[in-house]
């Protein structure tokens, strides 16, 4: 059992998951006015005109959402760390989670960069170029799901295979995560449709995954807080000094400095 545990840092990073969803909701709805977003069935001219009319809102939304997207990294790390002991000296699942999470964060950051670029030149460049950039942003947002699936599967297996003494997340949360992966597999079909519910602006193509992912973030954040509280209790039971406090450690090192 590790003697140092910083619950404050864990709770801070877990709260970033809540901020992530809130910032994306603010960016999506009141700022970008994606109610619904422009359809891939629109002509290039119509899309370019829409972006010109919504330029400021889209730009503000991209600023807001790119800040929120960055928080996915520390929040995901706050979950990943709890499956580290599943594999002892050979943490294959843990390493896969870290790599896949990093790829996922890069993707959702790039989404907002591409959308911002499309809005930046809308009305000044070719409508076809604007439309291509816009489509690319949505493809990064929805179509590029394999890194997230790799992260979720590794996280779910880490929970399921965790030794009982290190089991901080209930097994049903792993099955919930795997079910979300099955839902995400269907998103690759958006490349075949420009109209209907399977497009990147349709219910099945976008809204279903957006809603289920948001719900999953809140569920896992809640379970993360419970895991932190459980670890605190374990630390207190095993050793009164098990919970690490930076101030106490600093005092300890100061006391060891020789005088004179």
PDB file of C-alpha atoms in Angstrom:
ATOM      1  CA  UNK A   1       0.000   0.000   0.000  1.00  0.00           C
ATOM      2  CA  UNK A   2       1.394   3.383  -0.971  1.00  0.00           C
ATOM      3  CA  UNK A   3       1.859   5.641   2.023  1.00  0.00           C
ATOM      4  CA  UNK A   4       1.297   8.873   0.134  1.00  0.00           C
ATOM      5  CA  UNK A   5      -2.098   9.709  -1.268  1.00  0.00           C
ATOM      6  CA  UNK A   6      -3.240  13.208  -2.261  1.00  0.00           C
ATOM      7  CA  UNK A   7      -7.065  13.186  -2.288  1.00  0.00           C
ATOM      8  CA  UNK A   8      -7.203  16.924  -3.019  1.00  0.00           C
ATOM      9  CA  UNK A   9      -5.490  16.442  -6.379  1.00  0.00           C
ATOM     10  CA  UNK A  10      -7.779  13.538  -7.293  1.00  0.00           C
ATOM     11  CA  UNK A  11     -10.906  15.496  -6.453  1.00  0.00           C
ATOM     12  CA  UNK A  12      -9.672  18.539  -8.374  1.00  0.00           C
ATOM     13  CA  UNK A  13      -9.046  16.458 -11.501  1.00  0.00           C
ATOM     14  CA  UNK A  14     -12.395  14.690 -11.166  1.00  0.00           C
ATOM     15  CA  UNK A  15     -14.201  18.037 -11.065  1.00  0.00           C
ATOM     16  CA  UNK A  16     -12.642  18.785 -14.455  1.00  0.00           C
ATOM     17  CA  UNK A  17     -14.942  16.174 -15.982  1.00  0.00           C
ATOM     18  CA  UNK A  18     -17.946  18.210 -14.873  1.00  0.00           C
ATOM     19  CA  UNK A  19     -16.369  21.382 -16.244  1.00  0.00           C
ATOM     20  CA  UNK A  20     -15.638  19.573 -19.523  1.00  0.00           C
ATOM     21  CA  UNK A  21     -19.294  18.747 -20.139  1.00  0.00           C
ATOM     22  CA  UNK A  22     -20.577  22.133 -18.960  1.00  0.00           C
ATOM     23  CA  UNK A  23     -18.206  24.053 -21.241  1.00  0.00           C
ATOM     24  CA  UNK A  24     -19.138  21.889 -24.218  1.00  0.00           C
ATOM     25  CA  UNK A  25     -22.846  22.363 -23.550  1.00  0.00           C
ATOM     26  CA  UNK A  26     -22.367  26.128 -23.317  1.00  0.00           C
ATOM     27  CA  UNK A  27     -20.332  26.148 -26.502  1.00  0.00           C
ATOM     28  CA  UNK A  28     -22.708  23.892 -28.395  1.00  0.00           C
ATOM     29  CA  UNK A  29     -26.010  25.522 -27.593  1.00  0.00           C
ATOM     30  CA  UNK A  30     -26.039  29.233 -26.633  1.00  0.00           C
ATOM     31  CA  UNK A  31     -22.803  30.144 -28.434  1.00  0.00           C
ATOM     32  CA  UNK A  32     -22.577  28.073 -31.611  1.00  0.00           C
ATOM     33  CA  UNK A  33     -26.368  27.604 -31.813  1.00  0.00           C
ATOM     34  CA  UNK A  34     -26.080  23.955 -32.844  1.00  0.00           C
ATOM     35  CA  UNK A  35     -29.846  23.460 -32.477  1.00  0.00           C
ATOM     36  CA  UNK A  36     -29.417  21.555 -34.716  1.00  0.00           C
ATOM     37  CA  UNK A  37     -26.019  22.109 -36.355  1.00  0.00           C
ATOM     38  CA  UNK A  38     -25.823  22.669 -40.112  1.00  0.00           C
ATOM     39  CA  UNK A  39     -26.669  19.508 -42.020  1.00  0.00           C
ATOM     40  CA  UNK A  40     -24.096  17.815 -44.285  1.00  0.00           C
ATOM     41  CA  UNK A  41     -26.834  17.956 -46.900  1.00  0.00           C
ATOM     42  CA  UNK A  42     -26.559  21.742 -47.125  1.00  0.00           C
ATOM     43  CA  UNK A  43     -24.919  23.250 -50.160  1.00  0.00           C
ATOM     44  CA  UNK A  44     -21.493  24.829 -49.749  1.00  0.00           C
ATOM     45  CA  UNK A  45     -22.970  28.288 -50.375  1.00  0.00           C
ATOM     46  CA  UNK A  46     -25.667  27.874 -47.728  1.00  0.00           C
ATOM     47  CA  UNK A  47     -23.147  26.647 -45.146  1.00  0.00           C
ATOM     48  CA  UNK A  48     -20.762  29.520 -45.910  1.00  0.00           C
ATOM     49  CA  UNK A  49     -23.576  32.042 -45.494  1.00  0.00           C
ATOM     50  CA  UNK A  50     -24.629  30.458 -42.190  1.00  0.00           C
ATOM     51  CA  UNK A  51     -21.086  30.619 -40.844  1.00  0.00           C
ATOM     52  CA  UNK A  52     -20.768  34.278 -41.845  1.00  0.00           C
ATOM     53  CA  UNK A  53     -23.960  35.039 -39.917  1.00  0.00           C
ATOM     54  CA  UNK A  54     -22.809  32.991 -36.899  1.00  0.00           C
ATOM     55  CA  UNK A  55     -19.097  33.785 -37.079  1.00  0.00           C
ATOM     56  CA  UNK A  56     -18.660  35.398 -33.655  1.00  0.00           C
ATOM     57  CA  UNK A  57     -20.765  32.802 -31.860  1.00  0.00           C
ATOM     58  CA  UNK A  58     -18.879  29.966 -33.533  1.00  0.00           C
ATOM     59  CA  UNK A  59     -15.512  31.498 -32.685  1.00  0.00           C
ATOM     60  CA  UNK A  60     -16.470  32.034 -29.040  1.00  0.00           C
ATOM     61  CA  UNK A  61     -17.811  28.493 -28.902  1.00  0.00           C
ATOM     62  CA  UNK A  62     -14.541  27.108 -30.254  1.00  0.00           C
ATOM     63  CA  UNK A  63     -12.552  29.035 -27.629  1.00  0.00           C
ATOM     64  CA  UNK A  64     -14.809  27.725 -24.872  1.00  0.00           C
ATOM     65  CA  UNK A  65     -14.875  24.139 -26.102  1.00  0.00           C
ATOM     66  CA  UNK A  66     -11.138  23.863 -26.741  1.00  0.00           C
ATOM     67  CA  UNK A  67     -10.519  24.844 -23.124  1.00  0.00           C
ATOM     68  CA  UNK A  68     -13.026  22.235 -21.995  1.00  0.00           C
ATOM     69  CA  UNK A  69     -11.567  19.599 -24.324  1.00  0.00           C
ATOM     70  CA  UNK A  70      -8.142  20.020 -22.739  1.00  0.00           C
ATOM     71  CA  UNK A  71      -9.603  19.092 -19.355  1.00  0.00           C
ATOM     72  CA  UNK A  72     -10.450  15.625 -20.678  1.00  0.00           C
ATOM     73  CA  UNK A  73      -6.778  14.713 -20.153  1.00  0.00           C
ATOM     74  CA  UNK A  74      -6.485  15.244 -16.388  1.00  0.00           C
ATOM     75  CA  UNK A  75     -10.019  13.974 -15.843  1.00  0.00           C
ATOM     76  CA  UNK A  76      -9.298  10.769 -17.748  1.00  0.00           C
ATOM     77  CA  UNK A  77      -6.049  10.356 -15.816  1.00  0.00           C
ATOM     78  CA  UNK A  78      -8.028  10.572 -12.559  1.00  0.00           C
ATOM     79  CA  UNK A  79      -9.949   7.466 -13.709  1.00  0.00           C
ATOM     80  CA  UNK A  80      -7.073   5.604 -15.326  1.00  0.00           C
ATOM     81  CA  UNK A  81      -4.944   5.643 -12.186  1.00  0.00           C
ATOM     82  CA  UNK A  82      -7.400   3.411 -10.315  1.00  0.00           C
ATOM     83  CA  UNK A  83      -6.727   0.435 -12.607  1.00  0.00           C
ATOM     84  CA  UNK A  84      -2.934   0.718 -12.365  1.00  0.00           C
ATOM     85  CA  UNK A  85      -2.632  -2.198  -9.937  1.00  0.00           C
ATOM     86  CA  UNK A  86      -4.519  -4.579 -12.179  1.00  0.00           C
ATOM     87  CA  UNK A  87      -1.300  -5.712 -13.867  1.00  0.00           C
ATOM     88  CA  UNK A  88       1.390  -5.132 -11.226  1.00  0.00           C
ATOM     89  CA  UNK A  89       4.789  -4.900 -12.992  1.00  0.00           C
ATOM     90  CA  UNK A  90       3.502  -5.125 -16.585  1.00  0.00           C
ATOM     91  CA  UNK A  91       0.797  -2.417 -16.944  1.00  0.00           C
ATOM     92  CA  UNK A  92      -0.294  -3.056 -20.536  1.00  0.00           C
ATOM     93  CA  UNK A  93      -3.909  -1.979 -19.976  1.00  0.00           C
ATOM     94  CA  UNK A  94      -2.842   1.109 -18.070  1.00  0.00           C
ATOM     95  CA  UNK A  95      -0.362   2.121 -20.762  1.00  0.00           C
ATOM     96  CA  UNK A  96      -2.986   1.609 -23.463  1.00  0.00           C
ATOM     97  CA  UNK A  97      -5.362   3.860 -21.547  1.00  0.00           C
ATOM     98  CA  UNK A  98      -2.771   6.618 -21.253  1.00  0.00           C
ATOM     99  CA  UNK A  99      -1.842   6.496 -24.944  1.00  0.00           C
ATOM    100  CA  UNK A 100      -5.451   6.298 -26.153  1.00  0.00           C
ATOM    101  CA  UNK A 101      -6.543   9.079 -23.807  1.00  0.00           C
ATOM    102  CA  UNK A 102      -3.778  11.311 -25.159  1.00  0.00           C
ATOM    103  CA  UNK A 103      -4.878  10.596 -28.733  1.00  0.00           C
ATOM    104  CA  UNK A 104      -8.489  11.316 -27.830  1.00  0.00           C
ATOM    105  CA  UNK A 105      -7.631  14.659 -26.242  1.00  0.00           C
ATOM    106  CA  UNK A 106      -5.680  15.664 -29.363  1.00  0.00           C
ATOM    107  CA  UNK A 107      -8.669  14.795 -31.539  1.00  0.00           C
ATOM    108  CA  UNK A 108     -11.254  16.806 -29.606  1.00  0.00           C
ATOM    109  CA  UNK A 109      -8.849  19.745 -29.446  1.00  0.00           C
ATOM    110  CA  UNK A 110      -8.336  19.564 -33.223  1.00  0.00           C
ATOM    111  CA  UNK A 111     -12.106  19.566 -33.724  1.00  0.00           C
ATOM    112  CA  UNK A 112     -12.344  23.119 -32.455  1.00  0.00           C
ATOM    113  CA  UNK A 113      -9.239  24.268 -34.353  1.00  0.00           C
ATOM    114  CA  UNK A 114     -10.740  23.091 -37.645  1.00  0.00           C
ATOM    115  CA  UNK A 115     -14.165  24.599 -36.912  1.00  0.00           C
ATOM    116  CA  UNK A 116     -12.492  27.877 -35.955  1.00  0.00           C
ATOM    117  CA  UNK A 117     -10.514  27.872 -39.207  1.00  0.00           C
ATOM    118  CA  UNK A 118     -13.718  27.300 -41.195  1.00  0.00           C
ATOM    119  CA  UNK A 119     -15.438  30.234 -39.467  1.00  0.00           C
ATOM    120  CA  UNK A 120     -12.358  32.454 -39.734  1.00  0.00           C
ATOM    121  CA  UNK A 121     -12.359  32.464 -43.554  1.00  0.00           C
ATOM    122  CA  UNK A 122     -16.051  31.969 -44.206  1.00  0.00           C
ATOM    123  CA  UNK A 123     -17.245  34.382 -46.868  1.00  0.00           C
ATOM    124  CA  UNK A 124     -13.674  35.196 -47.947  1.00  0.00           C
ATOM    125  CA  UNK A 125     -12.585  31.869 -49.374  1.00  0.00           C
ATOM    126  CA  UNK A 126     -14.306  29.341 -51.617  1.00  0.00           C
ATOM    127  CA  UNK A 127     -17.528  27.945 -50.092  1.00  0.00           C
ATOM    128  CA  UNK A 128     -16.269  24.472 -51.033  1.00  0.00           C
ATOM    129  CA  UNK A 129     -13.116  24.979 -48.951  1.00  0.00           C
ATOM    130  CA  UNK A 130     -15.218  26.205 -46.032  1.00  0.00           C
ATOM    131  CA  UNK A 131     -17.490  23.186 -46.332  1.00  0.00           C
ATOM    132  CA  UNK A 132     -14.540  20.786 -46.478  1.00  0.00           C
ATOM    133  CA  UNK A 133     -13.080  22.243 -43.288  1.00  0.00           C
ATOM    134  CA  UNK A 134     -16.471  22.103 -41.600  1.00  0.00           C
ATOM    135  CA  UNK A 135     -16.961  18.455 -42.569  1.00  0.00           C
ATOM    136  CA  UNK A 136     -13.465  17.636 -41.367  1.00  0.00           C
ATOM    137  CA  UNK A 137     -14.255  19.091 -37.949  1.00  0.00           C
ATOM    138  CA  UNK A 138     -17.333  16.925 -37.593  1.00  0.00           C
ATOM    139  CA  UNK A 139     -15.467  13.845 -38.782  1.00  0.00           C
ATOM    140  CA  UNK A 140     -12.844  14.446 -36.092  1.00  0.00           C
ATOM    141  CA  UNK A 141     -15.630  14.935 -33.550  1.00  0.00           C
ATOM    142  CA  UNK A 142     -17.639  11.799 -34.381  1.00  0.00           C
ATOM    143  CA  UNK A 143     -15.947   9.543 -36.919  1.00  0.00           C
ATOM    144  CA  UNK A 144     -12.550   9.354 -35.168  1.00  0.00           C
ATOM    145  CA  UNK A 145     -13.804   7.169 -32.303  1.00  0.00           C
ATOM    146  CA  UNK A 146     -11.326   4.209 -32.339  1.00  0.00           C
ATOM    147  CA  UNK A 147      -8.869   5.820 -29.845  1.00  0.00           C
ATOM    148  CA  UNK A 148     -11.762   6.402 -27.436  1.00  0.00           C
ATOM    149  CA  UNK A 149     -12.924   2.815 -27.877  1.00  0.00           C
ATOM    150  CA  UNK A 150      -9.404   1.562 -27.105  1.00  0.00           C
ATOM    151  CA  UNK A 151      -9.365   3.745 -23.983  1.00  0.00           C
ATOM    152  CA  UNK A 152     -12.808   2.593 -22.822  1.00  0.00           C
ATOM    153  CA  UNK A 153     -12.146  -1.111 -23.420  1.00  0.00           C
ATOM    154  CA  UNK A 154      -8.824  -0.942 -21.543  1.00  0.00           C
ATOM    155  CA  UNK A 155     -10.481   0.958 -18.682  1.00  0.00           C
ATOM    156  CA  UNK A 156     -13.346  -1.549 -18.498  1.00  0.00           C
ATOM    157  CA  UNK A 157     -10.971  -4.534 -18.480  1.00  0.00           C
ATOM    158  CA  UNK A 158      -8.842  -2.823 -15.849  1.00  0.00           C
ATOM    159  CA  UNK A 159     -11.910  -2.505 -13.627  1.00  0.00           C
ATOM    160  CA  UNK A 160     -13.071  -6.079 -14.233  1.00  0.00           C
ATOM    161  CA  UNK A 161      -9.622  -7.619 -13.685  1.00  0.00           C
ATOM    162  CA  UNK A 162      -8.618  -5.500 -10.706  1.00  0.00           C
ATOM    163  CA  UNK A 163      -7.762  -7.595  -7.633  1.00  0.00           C
ATOM    164  CA  UNK A 164     -10.618  -7.478  -5.072  1.00  0.00           C
ATOM    165  CA  UNK A 165      -8.437  -5.661  -2.536  1.00  0.00           C
ATOM    166  CA  UNK A 166      -7.847  -2.864  -5.064  1.00  0.00           C
ATOM    167  CA  UNK A 167     -11.373  -2.795  -6.521  1.00  0.00           C
ATOM    168  CA  UNK A 168     -12.593   0.792  -6.198  1.00  0.00           C
ATOM    169  CA  UNK A 169     -15.091   0.857  -9.064  1.00  0.00           C
ATOM    170  CA  UNK A 170     -18.135  -1.446  -9.236  1.00  0.00           C
ATOM    171  CA  UNK A 171     -18.130  -4.049 -11.989  1.00  0.00           C
ATOM    172  CA  UNK A 172     -21.308  -2.645 -13.509  1.00  0.00           C
ATOM    173  CA  UNK A 173     -19.403   0.539 -14.397  1.00  0.00           C
ATOM    174  CA  UNK A 174     -17.133  -1.578 -16.624  1.00  0.00           C
ATOM    175  CA  UNK A 175     -20.133  -3.080 -18.403  1.00  0.00           C
ATOM    176  CA  UNK A 176     -21.600   0.401 -18.827  1.00  0.00           C
ATOM    177  CA  UNK A 177     -18.328   1.515 -20.418  1.00  0.00           C
ATOM    178  CA  UNK A 178     -18.305  -1.450 -22.799  1.00  0.00           C
ATOM    179  CA  UNK A 179     -21.918  -0.738 -23.759  1.00  0.00           C
ATOM    180  CA  UNK A 180     -20.924   2.816 -24.643  1.00  0.00           C
ATOM    181  CA  UNK A 181     -18.226   1.389 -26.934  1.00  0.00           C
ATOM    182  CA  UNK A 182     -20.840  -0.626 -28.809  1.00  0.00           C
ATOM    183  CA  UNK A 183     -22.859   2.553 -29.259  1.00  0.00           C
ATOM    184  CA  UNK A 184     -19.831   4.383 -30.635  1.00  0.00           C
ATOM    185  CA  UNK A 185     -19.100   1.728 -33.253  1.00  0.00           C
ATOM    186  CA  UNK A 186     -22.180   2.851 -35.174  1.00  0.00           C
ATOM    187  CA  UNK A 187     -20.726   6.342 -35.643  1.00  0.00           C
ATOM    188  CA  UNK A 188     -18.394   5.229 -38.415  1.00  0.00           C
ATOM    189  CA  UNK A 189     -21.395   5.035 -40.764  1.00  0.00           C
ATOM    190  CA  UNK A 190     -21.693   8.838 -40.933  1.00  0.00           C
ATOM    191  CA  UNK A 191     -19.327   8.782 -43.930  1.00  0.00           C
ATOM    192  CA  UNK A 192     -22.090   7.152 -46.001  1.00  0.00           C
ATOM    193  CA  UNK A 193     -24.967   9.587 -45.298  1.00  0.00           C
ATOM    194  CA  UNK A 194     -25.641  13.245 -46.020  1.00  0.00           C
ATOM    195  CA  UNK A 195     -29.257  13.191 -44.900  1.00  0.00           C
ATOM    196  CA  UNK A 196     -31.331  11.498 -42.193  1.00  0.00           C
ATOM    197  CA  UNK A 197     -30.578  10.344 -38.667  1.00  0.00           C
ATOM    198  CA  UNK A 198     -27.218   8.723 -39.464  1.00  0.00           C
ATOM    199  CA  UNK A 199     -25.490  11.965 -40.447  1.00  0.00           C
ATOM    200  CA  UNK A 200     -23.158  13.893 -38.163  1.00  0.00           C
ATOM    201  CA  UNK A 201     -26.058  16.190 -37.314  1.00  0.00           C
ATOM    202  CA  UNK A 202     -28.651  13.428 -36.875  1.00  0.00           C
ATOM    203  CA  UNK A 203     -29.918  11.772 -33.713  1.00  0.00           C
ATOM    204  CA  UNK A 204     -28.166   8.423 -34.182  1.00  0.00           C
ATOM    205  CA  UNK A 205     -25.051   9.869 -35.744  1.00  0.00           C
ATOM    206  CA  UNK A 206     -24.379  12.634 -33.209  1.00  0.00           C
ATOM    207  CA  UNK A 207     -26.940  13.351 -30.499  1.00  0.00           C
ATOM    208  CA  UNK A 208     -27.109   9.806 -29.141  1.00  0.00           C
ATOM    209  CA  UNK A 209     -23.360   9.556 -28.631  1.00  0.00           C
ATOM    210  CA  UNK A 210     -23.118  13.113 -27.301  1.00  0.00           C
ATOM    211  CA  UNK A 211     -25.826  12.405 -24.735  1.00  0.00           C
ATOM    212  CA  UNK A 212     -24.565   8.987 -23.630  1.00  0.00           C
ATOM    213  CA  UNK A 213     -20.975  10.202 -23.327  1.00  0.00           C
ATOM    214  CA  UNK A 214     -22.081  13.155 -21.191  1.00  0.00           C
ATOM    215  CA  UNK A 215     -24.044  10.819 -18.933  1.00  0.00           C
ATOM    216  CA  UNK A 216     -21.074   8.438 -18.707  1.00  0.00           C
ATOM    217  CA  UNK A 217     -18.753  11.274 -17.670  1.00  0.00           C
ATOM    218  CA  UNK A 218     -21.051  12.229 -14.787  1.00  0.00           C
ATOM    219  CA  UNK A 219     -21.478   8.597 -13.666  1.00  0.00           C
ATOM    220  CA  UNK A 220     -17.735   7.891 -13.704  1.00  0.00           C
ATOM    221  CA  UNK A 221     -16.994  11.193 -11.965  1.00  0.00           C
ATOM    222  CA  UNK A 222     -19.383  10.269  -9.162  1.00  0.00           C
ATOM    223  CA  UNK A 223     -17.789   6.829  -8.846  1.00  0.00           C
ATOM    224  CA  UNK A 224     -14.369   8.470  -8.888  1.00  0.00           C
ATOM    225  CA  UNK A 225     -15.284  10.611  -5.887  1.00  0.00           C
ATOM    226  CA  UNK A 226     -16.468   7.475  -4.089  1.00  0.00           C
ATOM    227  CA  UNK A 227     -13.169   5.750  -4.914  1.00  0.00           C
ATOM    228  CA  UNK A 228     -11.201   8.657  -3.449  1.00  0.00           C
ATOM    229  CA  UNK A 229     -13.289   8.581  -0.270  1.00  0.00           C
ATOM    230  CA  UNK A 230     -12.769   4.829   0.056  1.00  0.00           C
ATOM    231  CA  UNK A 231      -9.012   5.174  -0.382  1.00  0.00           C
ATOM    232  CA  UNK A 232      -8.943   7.858   2.304  1.00  0.00           C
ATOM    233  CA  UNK A 233     -10.661   5.491   4.719  1.00  0.00           C
ATOM    234  CA  UNK A 234      -8.175   2.740   3.898  1.00  0.00           C
ATOM    235  CA  UNK A 235      -5.254   5.076   4.512  1.00  0.00           C
ATOM    236  CA  UNK A 236      -6.626   6.159   7.869  1.00  0.00           C
ATOM    237  CA  UNK A 237      -7.220   2.573   8.951  1.00  0.00           C
ATOM    238  CA  UNK A 238      -3.764   1.333   7.973  1.00  0.00           C
ATOM    239  CA  UNK A 239      -1.740   4.318   9.057  1.00  0.00           C
ATOM    240  CA  UNK A 240      -2.728   7.591  10.620  1.00  0.00           C
ATOM    241  CA  UNK A 241      -0.132   9.281   8.398  1.00  0.00           C
ATOM    242  CA  UNK A 242      -1.239   7.490   5.226  1.00  0.00           C
ATOM    243  CA  UNK A 243      -2.927  10.521   3.714  1.00  0.00           C
ATOM    244  CA  UNK A 244      -0.234  12.707   2.263  1.00  0.00           C
ATOM    245  CA  UNK A 245      -0.232  16.370   3.174  1.00  0.00           C
ATOM    246  CA  UNK A 246       2.240  18.600   1.380  1.00  0.00           C
ATOM    247  CA  UNK A 247       2.645  20.892   4.372  1.00  0.00           C
ATOM    248  CA  UNK A 248       3.516  18.019   6.690  1.00  0.00           C
ATOM    249  CA  UNK A 249       6.063  16.657   4.216  1.00  0.00           C
ATOM    250  CA  UNK A 250       7.668  20.086   3.863  1.00  0.00           C
ATOM    251  CA  UNK A 251       7.932  20.368   7.641  1.00  0.00           C
ATOM    252  CA  UNK A 252       9.528  16.918   7.772  1.00  0.00           C
ATOM    253  CA  UNK A 253      12.235  17.843   5.260  1.00  0.00           C
ATOM    254  CA  UNK A 254      12.853  21.174   6.939  1.00  0.00           C
ATOM    255  CA  UNK A 255      13.436  19.438  10.236  1.00  0.00           C
ATOM    256  CA  UNK A 256      16.165  17.288   8.663  1.00  0.00           C
ATOM    257  CA  UNK A 257      18.236  20.272   7.464  1.00  0.00           C
ATOM    258  CA  UNK A 258      21.349  20.471   9.676  1.00  0.00           C
ATOM    259  CA  UNK A 259      21.782  23.637  11.649  1.00  0.00           C
ATOM    260  CA  UNK A 260      25.042  25.508  11.325  1.00  0.00           C
TER     261      UNK A 260
END
